[in-house]
PDB file of N, CA and C in Angstrom:
ATOM      1  N   UNK A   1      62.586  30.548 -28.494  1.00 93.00           N
ATOM      2  CA  UNK A   1      63.618  30.555 -27.476  1.00 93.00           C
ATOM      3  C   UNK A   1      63.044  30.262 -26.097  1.00 93.00           C
ATOM      4  N   UNK A   2      61.874  30.860 -25.810  1.00 91.00           N
ATOM      5  CA  UNK A   2      61.235  30.634 -24.515  1.00 91.00           C
ATOM      6  C   UNK A   2      60.850  29.167 -24.349  1.00 91.00           C
ATOM      7  N   UNK A   3      60.361  28.572 -25.428  1.00 93.00           N
ATOM      8  CA  UNK A   3      59.985  27.158 -25.362  1.00 93.00           C
ATOM      9  C   UNK A   3      61.202  26.278 -25.073  1.00 93.00           C
ATOM     10  N   UNK A   4      62.324  26.623 -25.665  1.00 95.00           N
ATOM     11  CA  UNK A   4      63.545  25.848 -25.426  1.00 95.00           C
ATOM     12  C   UNK A   4      63.998  25.967 -23.975  1.00 95.00           C
ATOM     13  N   UNK A   5      63.892  27.169 -23.417  1.00 96.00           N
ATOM     14  CA  UNK A   5      64.253  27.370 -22.012  1.00 96.00           C
ATOM     15  C   UNK A   5      63.307  26.610 -21.083  1.00 96.00           C
ATOM     16  N   UNK A   6      62.031  26.623 -21.398  1.00 96.00           N
ATOM     17  CA  UNK A   6      61.055  25.889 -20.584  1.00 96.00           C
ATOM     18  C   UNK A   6      61.313  24.377 -20.671  1.00 96.00           C
ATOM     19  N   UNK A   7      61.651  23.914 -21.856  1.00 96.00           N
ATOM     20  CA  UNK A   7      61.960  22.491 -22.019  1.00 96.00           C
ATOM     21  C   UNK A   7      63.221  22.131 -21.232  1.00 96.00           C
ATOM     22  N   UNK A   8      64.207  23.004 -21.282  1.00 97.00           N
ATOM     23  CA  UNK A   8      65.448  22.770 -20.530  1.00 97.00           C
ATOM     24  C   UNK A   8      65.179  22.774 -19.029  1.00 97.00           C
ATOM     25  N   UNK A   9      64.367  23.724 -18.588  1.00 97.00           N
ATOM     26  CA  UNK A   9      64.005  23.776 -17.163  1.00 97.00           C
ATOM     27  C   UNK A   9      63.308  22.486 -16.739  1.00 97.00           C
ATOM     28  N   UNK A  10      62.433  21.997 -17.571  1.00 97.00           N
ATOM     29  CA  UNK A  10      61.719  20.754 -17.283  1.00 97.00           C
ATOM     30  C   UNK A  10      62.684  19.582 -17.176  1.00 97.00           C
ATOM     31  N   UNK A  11      63.623  19.527 -18.104  1.00 98.00           N
ATOM     32  CA  UNK A  11      64.614  18.432 -18.082  1.00 98.00           C
ATOM     33  C   UNK A  11      65.492  18.511 -16.836  1.00 98.00           C
ATOM     34  N   UNK A  12      65.906  19.735 -16.487  1.00 98.00           N
ATOM     35  CA  UNK A  12      66.731  19.911 -15.288  1.00 98.00           C
ATOM     36  C   UNK A  12      65.947  19.474 -14.048  1.00 98.00           C
ATOM     37  N   UNK A  13      64.690  19.816 -13.989  1.00 98.00           N
ATOM     38  CA  UNK A  13      63.844  19.407 -12.872  1.00 98.00           C
ATOM     39  C   UNK A  13      63.753  17.881 -12.803  1.00 98.00           C
ATOM     40  N   UNK A  14      63.612  17.245 -13.944  1.00 98.00           N
ATOM     41  CA  UNK A  14      63.568  15.776 -13.983  1.00 98.00           C
ATOM     42  C   UNK A  14      64.876  15.173 -13.497  1.00 98.00           C
ATOM     43  N   UNK A  15      65.995  15.742 -13.922  1.00 98.00           N
ATOM     44  CA  UNK A  15      67.311  15.224 -13.523  1.00 98.00           C
ATOM     45  C   UNK A  15      67.499  15.384 -12.015  1.00 98.00           C
ATOM     46  N   UNK A  16      67.096  16.521 -11.484  1.00 98.00           N
ATOM     47  CA  UNK A  16      67.213  16.755 -10.037  1.00 98.00           C
ATOM     48  C   UNK A  16      66.361  15.743  -9.273  1.00 98.00           C
ATOM     49  N   UNK A  17      65.141  15.530  -9.728  1.00 98.00           N
ATOM     50  CA  UNK A  17      64.264  14.556  -9.071  1.00 98.00           C
ATOM     51  C   UNK A  17      64.865  13.153  -9.138  1.00 98.00           C
ATOM     52  N   UNK A  18      65.428  12.808 -10.288  1.00 98.00           N
ATOM     53  CA  UNK A  18      66.055  11.495 -10.435  1.00 98.00           C
ATOM     54  C   UNK A  18      67.249  11.360  -9.494  1.00 98.00           C
ATOM     55  N   UNK A  19      68.039  12.426  -9.379  1.00 98.00           N
ATOM     56  CA  UNK A  19      69.194  12.399  -8.463  1.00 98.00           C
ATOM     57  C   UNK A  19      68.739  12.171  -7.026  1.00 98.00           C
ATOM     58  N   UNK A  20      67.670  12.847  -6.625  1.00 98.00           N
ATOM     59  CA  UNK A  20      67.145  12.657  -5.263  1.00 98.00           C
ATOM     60  C   UNK A  20      66.667  11.216  -5.058  1.00 98.00           C
ATOM     61  N   UNK A  21      65.977  10.689  -6.052  1.00 98.00           N
ATOM     62  CA  UNK A  21      65.478   9.314  -5.947  1.00 98.00           C
ATOM     63  C   UNK A  21      66.635   8.317  -5.869  1.00 98.00           C
ATOM     64  N   UNK A  22      67.657   8.539  -6.693  1.00 98.00           N
ATOM     65  CA  UNK A  22      68.801   7.631  -6.690  1.00 98.00           C
ATOM     66  C   UNK A  22      69.580   7.731  -5.380  1.00 98.00           C
ATOM     67  N   UNK A  23      69.681   8.934  -4.833  1.00 98.00           N
ATOM     68  CA  UNK A  23      70.363   9.100  -3.556  1.00 98.00           C
ATOM     69  C   UNK A  23      69.614   8.351  -2.452  1.00 98.00           C
ATOM     70  N   UNK A  24      68.291   8.454  -2.451  1.00 98.00           N
ATOM     71  CA  UNK A  24      67.486   7.752  -1.452  1.00 98.00           C
ATOM     72  C   UNK A  24      67.636   6.240  -1.613  1.00 98.00           C
ATOM     73  N   UNK A  25      67.610   5.774  -2.856  1.00 98.00           N
ATOM     74  CA  UNK A  25      67.786   4.341  -3.115  1.00 98.00           C
ATOM     75  C   UNK A  25      69.173   3.891  -2.665  1.00 98.00           C
ATOM     76  N   UNK A  26      70.187   4.693  -2.940  1.00 98.00           N
ATOM     77  CA  UNK A  26      71.548   4.368  -2.542  1.00 98.00           C
ATOM     78  C   UNK A  26      71.662   4.269  -1.024  1.00 98.00           C
ATOM     79  N   UNK A  27      71.030   5.201  -0.319  1.00 98.00           N
ATOM     80  CA  UNK A  27      71.042   5.154   1.149  1.00 98.00           C
ATOM     81  C   UNK A  27      70.383   3.869   1.653  1.00 98.00           C
ATOM     82  N   UNK A  28      69.272   3.503   1.036  1.00 98.00           N
ATOM     83  CA  UNK A  28      68.604   2.261   1.421  1.00 98.00           C
ATOM     84  C   UNK A  28      69.473   1.040   1.163  1.00 98.00           C
ATOM     85  N   UNK A  29      70.154   1.037   0.034  1.00 98.00           N
ATOM     86  CA  UNK A  29      71.042  -0.080  -0.298  1.00 98.00           C
ATOM     87  C   UNK A  29      72.227  -0.157   0.661  1.00 98.00           C
ATOM     88  N   UNK A  30      72.735   1.005   1.079  1.00 98.00           N
ATOM     89  CA  UNK A  30      73.818   1.011   2.067  1.00 98.00           C
ATOM     90  C   UNK A  30      73.355   0.396   3.375  1.00 98.00           C
ATOM     91  N   UNK A  31      72.127   0.727   3.785  1.00 98.00           N
ATOM     92  CA  UNK A  31      71.579   0.140   5.014  1.00 98.00           C
ATOM     93  C   UNK A  31      71.428  -1.369   4.879  1.00 98.00           C
ATOM     94  N   UNK A  32      70.922  -1.811   3.728  1.00 98.00           N
ATOM     95  CA  UNK A  32      70.768  -3.251   3.495  1.00 98.00           C
ATOM     96  C   UNK A  32      72.116  -3.957   3.510  1.00 98.00           C
ATOM     97  N   UNK A  33      73.114  -3.332   2.904  1.00 98.00           N
ATOM     98  CA  UNK A  33      74.453  -3.925   2.872  1.00 98.00           C
ATOM     99  C   UNK A  33      75.017  -4.037   4.278  1.00 98.00           C
ATOM    100  N   UNK A  34      74.858  -2.994   5.073  1.00 98.00           N
ATOM    101  CA  UNK A  34      75.363  -3.030   6.448  1.00 98.00           C
ATOM    102  C   UNK A  34      74.683  -4.139   7.244  1.00 98.00           C
ATOM    103  N   UNK A  35      73.379  -4.298   7.067  1.00 98.00           N
ATOM    104  CA  UNK A  35      72.654  -5.363   7.771  1.00 98.00           C
ATOM    105  C   UNK A  35      73.134  -6.734   7.308  1.00 98.00           C
ATOM    106  N   UNK A  36      73.331  -6.891   6.006  1.00 98.00           N
ATOM    107  CA  UNK A  36      73.793  -8.178   5.477  1.00 98.00           C
ATOM    108  C   UNK A  36      75.200  -8.493   5.972  1.00 98.00           C
ATOM    109  N   UNK A  37      76.056  -7.485   6.045  1.00 98.00           N
ATOM    110  CA  UNK A  37      77.412  -7.712   6.540  1.00 98.00           C
ATOM    111  C   UNK A  37      77.401  -8.091   8.021  1.00 98.00           C
ATOM    112  N   UNK A  38      76.533  -7.455   8.795  1.00 98.00           N
ATOM    113  CA  UNK A  38      76.431  -7.800  10.218  1.00 98.00           C
ATOM    114  C   UNK A  38      75.922  -9.235  10.384  1.00 98.00           C
ATOM    115  N   UNK A  39      74.934  -9.614   9.578  1.00 98.00           N
ATOM    116  CA  UNK A  39      74.416 -10.980   9.643  1.00 98.00           C
ATOM    117  C   UNK A  39      75.498 -11.976   9.236  1.00 98.00           C
ATOM    118  N   UNK A  40      76.255 -11.658   8.207  1.00 98.00           N
ATOM    119  CA  UNK A  40      77.343 -12.543   7.763  1.00 98.00           C
ATOM    120  C   UNK A  40      78.362 -12.720   8.876  1.00 98.00           C
ATOM    121  N   UNK A  41      78.694 -11.624   9.547  1.00 98.00           N
ATOM    122  CA  UNK A  41      79.657 -11.698  10.648  1.00 98.00           C
ATOM    123  C   UNK A  41      79.140 -12.629  11.757  1.00 98.00           C
ATOM    124  N   UNK A  42      77.872 -12.502  12.091  1.00 98.00           N
ATOM    125  CA  UNK A  42      77.280 -13.370  13.111  1.00 98.00           C
ATOM    126  C   UNK A  42      77.310 -14.831  12.672  1.00 98.00           C
ATOM    127  N   UNK A  43      77.002 -15.078  11.413  1.00 98.00           N
ATOM    128  CA  UNK A  43      76.998 -16.455  10.914  1.00 98.00           C
ATOM    129  C   UNK A  43      78.402 -17.042  10.904  1.00 98.00           C
ATOM    130  N   UNK A  44      79.393 -16.233  10.551  1.00 98.00           N
ATOM    131  CA  UNK A  44      80.777 -16.716  10.566  1.00 98.00           C
ATOM    132  C   UNK A  44      81.171 -17.090  11.988  1.00 98.00           C
ATOM    133  N   UNK A  45      80.782 -16.256  12.954  1.00 98.00           N
ATOM    134  CA  UNK A  45      81.082 -16.571  14.356  1.00 98.00           C
ATOM    135  C   UNK A  45      80.397 -17.861  14.784  1.00 98.00           C
ATOM    136  N   UNK A  46      79.130 -18.015  14.416  1.00 98.00           N
ATOM    137  CA  UNK A  46      78.399 -19.235  14.783  1.00 98.00           C
ATOM    138  C   UNK A  46      79.034 -20.466  14.144  1.00 98.00           C
ATOM    139  N   UNK A  47      79.478 -20.341  12.898  1.00 98.00           N
ATOM    140  CA  UNK A  47      80.123 -21.476  12.238  1.00 98.00           C
ATOM    141  C   UNK A  47      81.424 -21.834  12.946  1.00 98.00           C
ATOM    142  N   UNK A  48      82.167 -20.827  13.371  1.00 98.00           N
ATOM    143  CA  UNK A  48      83.404 -21.090  14.110  1.00 98.00           C
ATOM    144  C   UNK A  48      83.130 -21.803  15.422  1.00 98.00           C
ATOM    145  N   UNK A  49      82.094 -21.370  16.118  1.00 98.00           N
ATOM    146  CA  UNK A  49      81.721 -22.022  17.370  1.00 98.00           C
ATOM    147  C   UNK A  49      81.289 -23.472  17.121  1.00 98.00           C
ATOM    148  N   UNK A  50      80.512 -23.680  16.077  1.00 98.00           N
ATOM    149  CA  UNK A  50      80.063 -25.032  15.740  1.00 98.00           C
ATOM    150  C   UNK A  50      81.255 -25.916  15.372  1.00 98.00           C
ATOM    151  N   UNK A  51      82.183 -25.362  14.615  1.00 98.00           N
ATOM    152  CA  UNK A  51      83.378 -26.112  14.229  1.00 98.00           C
ATOM    153  C   UNK A  51      84.162 -26.527  15.472  1.00 98.00           C
ATOM    154  N   UNK A  52      84.303 -25.605  16.418  1.00 98.00           N
ATOM    155  CA  UNK A  52      85.033 -25.915  17.651  1.00 98.00           C
ATOM    156  C   UNK A  52      84.340 -27.022  18.434  1.00 98.00           C
ATOM    157  N   UNK A  53      83.028 -26.930  18.519  1.00 97.00           N
ATOM    158  CA  UNK A  53      82.284 -27.987  19.242  1.00 97.00           C
ATOM    159  C   UNK A  53      82.460 -29.335  18.562  1.00 97.00           C
ATOM    160  N   UNK A  54      82.380 -29.328  17.213  1.00 96.00           N
ATOM    161  CA  UNK A  54      82.544 -30.592  16.489  1.00 96.00           C
ATOM    162  C   UNK A  54      83.953 -31.158  16.675  1.00 96.00           C
ATOM    163  N   UNK A  55      84.946 -30.293  16.683  1.00 96.00           N
ATOM    164  CA  UNK A  55      86.312 -30.772  16.884  1.00 96.00           C
ATOM    165  C   UNK A  55      86.477 -31.362  18.284  1.00 96.00           C
ATOM    166  N   UNK A  56      85.864 -30.724  19.284  1.00 96.00           N
ATOM    167  CA  UNK A  56      85.934 -31.276  20.645  1.00 96.00           C
ATOM    168  C   UNK A  56      85.234 -32.626  20.723  1.00 96.00           C
ATOM    169  N   UNK A  57      84.062 -32.732  20.093  1.00 94.00           N
ATOM    170  CA  UNK A  57      83.338 -34.005  20.101  1.00 94.00           C
ATOM    171  C   UNK A  57      84.098 -35.082  19.348  1.00 94.00           C
ATOM    172  N   UNK A  58      84.685 -34.710  18.222  1.00 93.00           N
ATOM    173  CA  UNK A  58      85.460 -35.670  17.439  1.00 93.00           C
ATOM    174  C   UNK A  58      86.640 -36.181  18.247  1.00 93.00           C
ATOM    175  N   UNK A  59      87.260 -35.306  19.005  1.00 92.00           N
ATOM    176  CA  UNK A  59      88.409 -35.707  19.811  1.00 92.00           C
ATOM    177  C   UNK A  59      87.993 -36.702  20.916  1.00 92.00           C
ATOM    178  N   UNK A  60      86.736 -36.676  21.310  1.00 92.00           N
ATOM    179  CA  UNK A  60      86.272 -37.558  22.370  1.00 92.00           C
ATOM    180  C   UNK A  60      85.844 -38.940  21.835  1.00 92.00           C
ATOM    181  N   UNK A  61      85.726 -39.066  20.515  1.00 89.00           N
ATOM    182  CA  UNK A  61      85.321 -40.353  19.948  1.00 89.00           C
ATOM    183  C   UNK A  61      86.432 -41.385  20.151  1.00 89.00           C
ATOM    184  N   UNK A  62      86.031 -42.615  20.396  1.00 88.00           N
ATOM    185  CA  UNK A  62      87.054 -43.646  20.520  1.00 88.00           C
ATOM    186  C   UNK A  62      87.702 -43.912  19.157  1.00 88.00           C
ATOM    187  N   UNK A  63      88.951 -44.344  19.217  1.00 84.00           N
ATOM    188  CA  UNK A  63      89.669 -44.681  17.994  1.00 84.00           C
ATOM    189  C   UNK A  63      89.036 -45.899  17.344  1.00 84.00           C
ATOM    190  N   UNK A  64      89.007 -45.918  16.027  1.00 72.00           N
ATOM    191  CA  UNK A  64      88.475 -47.075  15.302  1.00 72.00           C
ATOM    192  C   UNK A  64      89.509 -48.179  15.333  1.00 72.00           C
ATOM    193  N   UNK A  65      89.052 -49.408  15.617  1.00 74.00           N
ATOM    194  CA  UNK A  65      89.959 -50.573  15.640  1.00 74.00           C
ATOM    195  C   UNK A  65      89.897 -51.254  14.288  1.00 74.00           C
ATOM    196  N   UNK A  66      91.063 -51.519  13.712  1.00 65.00           N
ATOM    197  CA  UNK A  66      91.105 -52.190  12.411  1.00 65.00           C
ATOM    198  C   UNK A  66      91.642 -53.586  12.528  1.00 65.00           C
TER     199      UNK A  66
END
């Protein structure tokens, strides 16, 4: 009986350690996701600005004569 309790205690300790490790990994992944989302937002803004510049430049091109 004592051996079974010691084995159970060991398993519980392993599960607790795994939970802590997974929580830390999850926190790191949340940080990475937030950084990636911020970068995506910046890139979307830059693409919009580039699109606007291209549209302004296109509007300044002379019409093609056929």
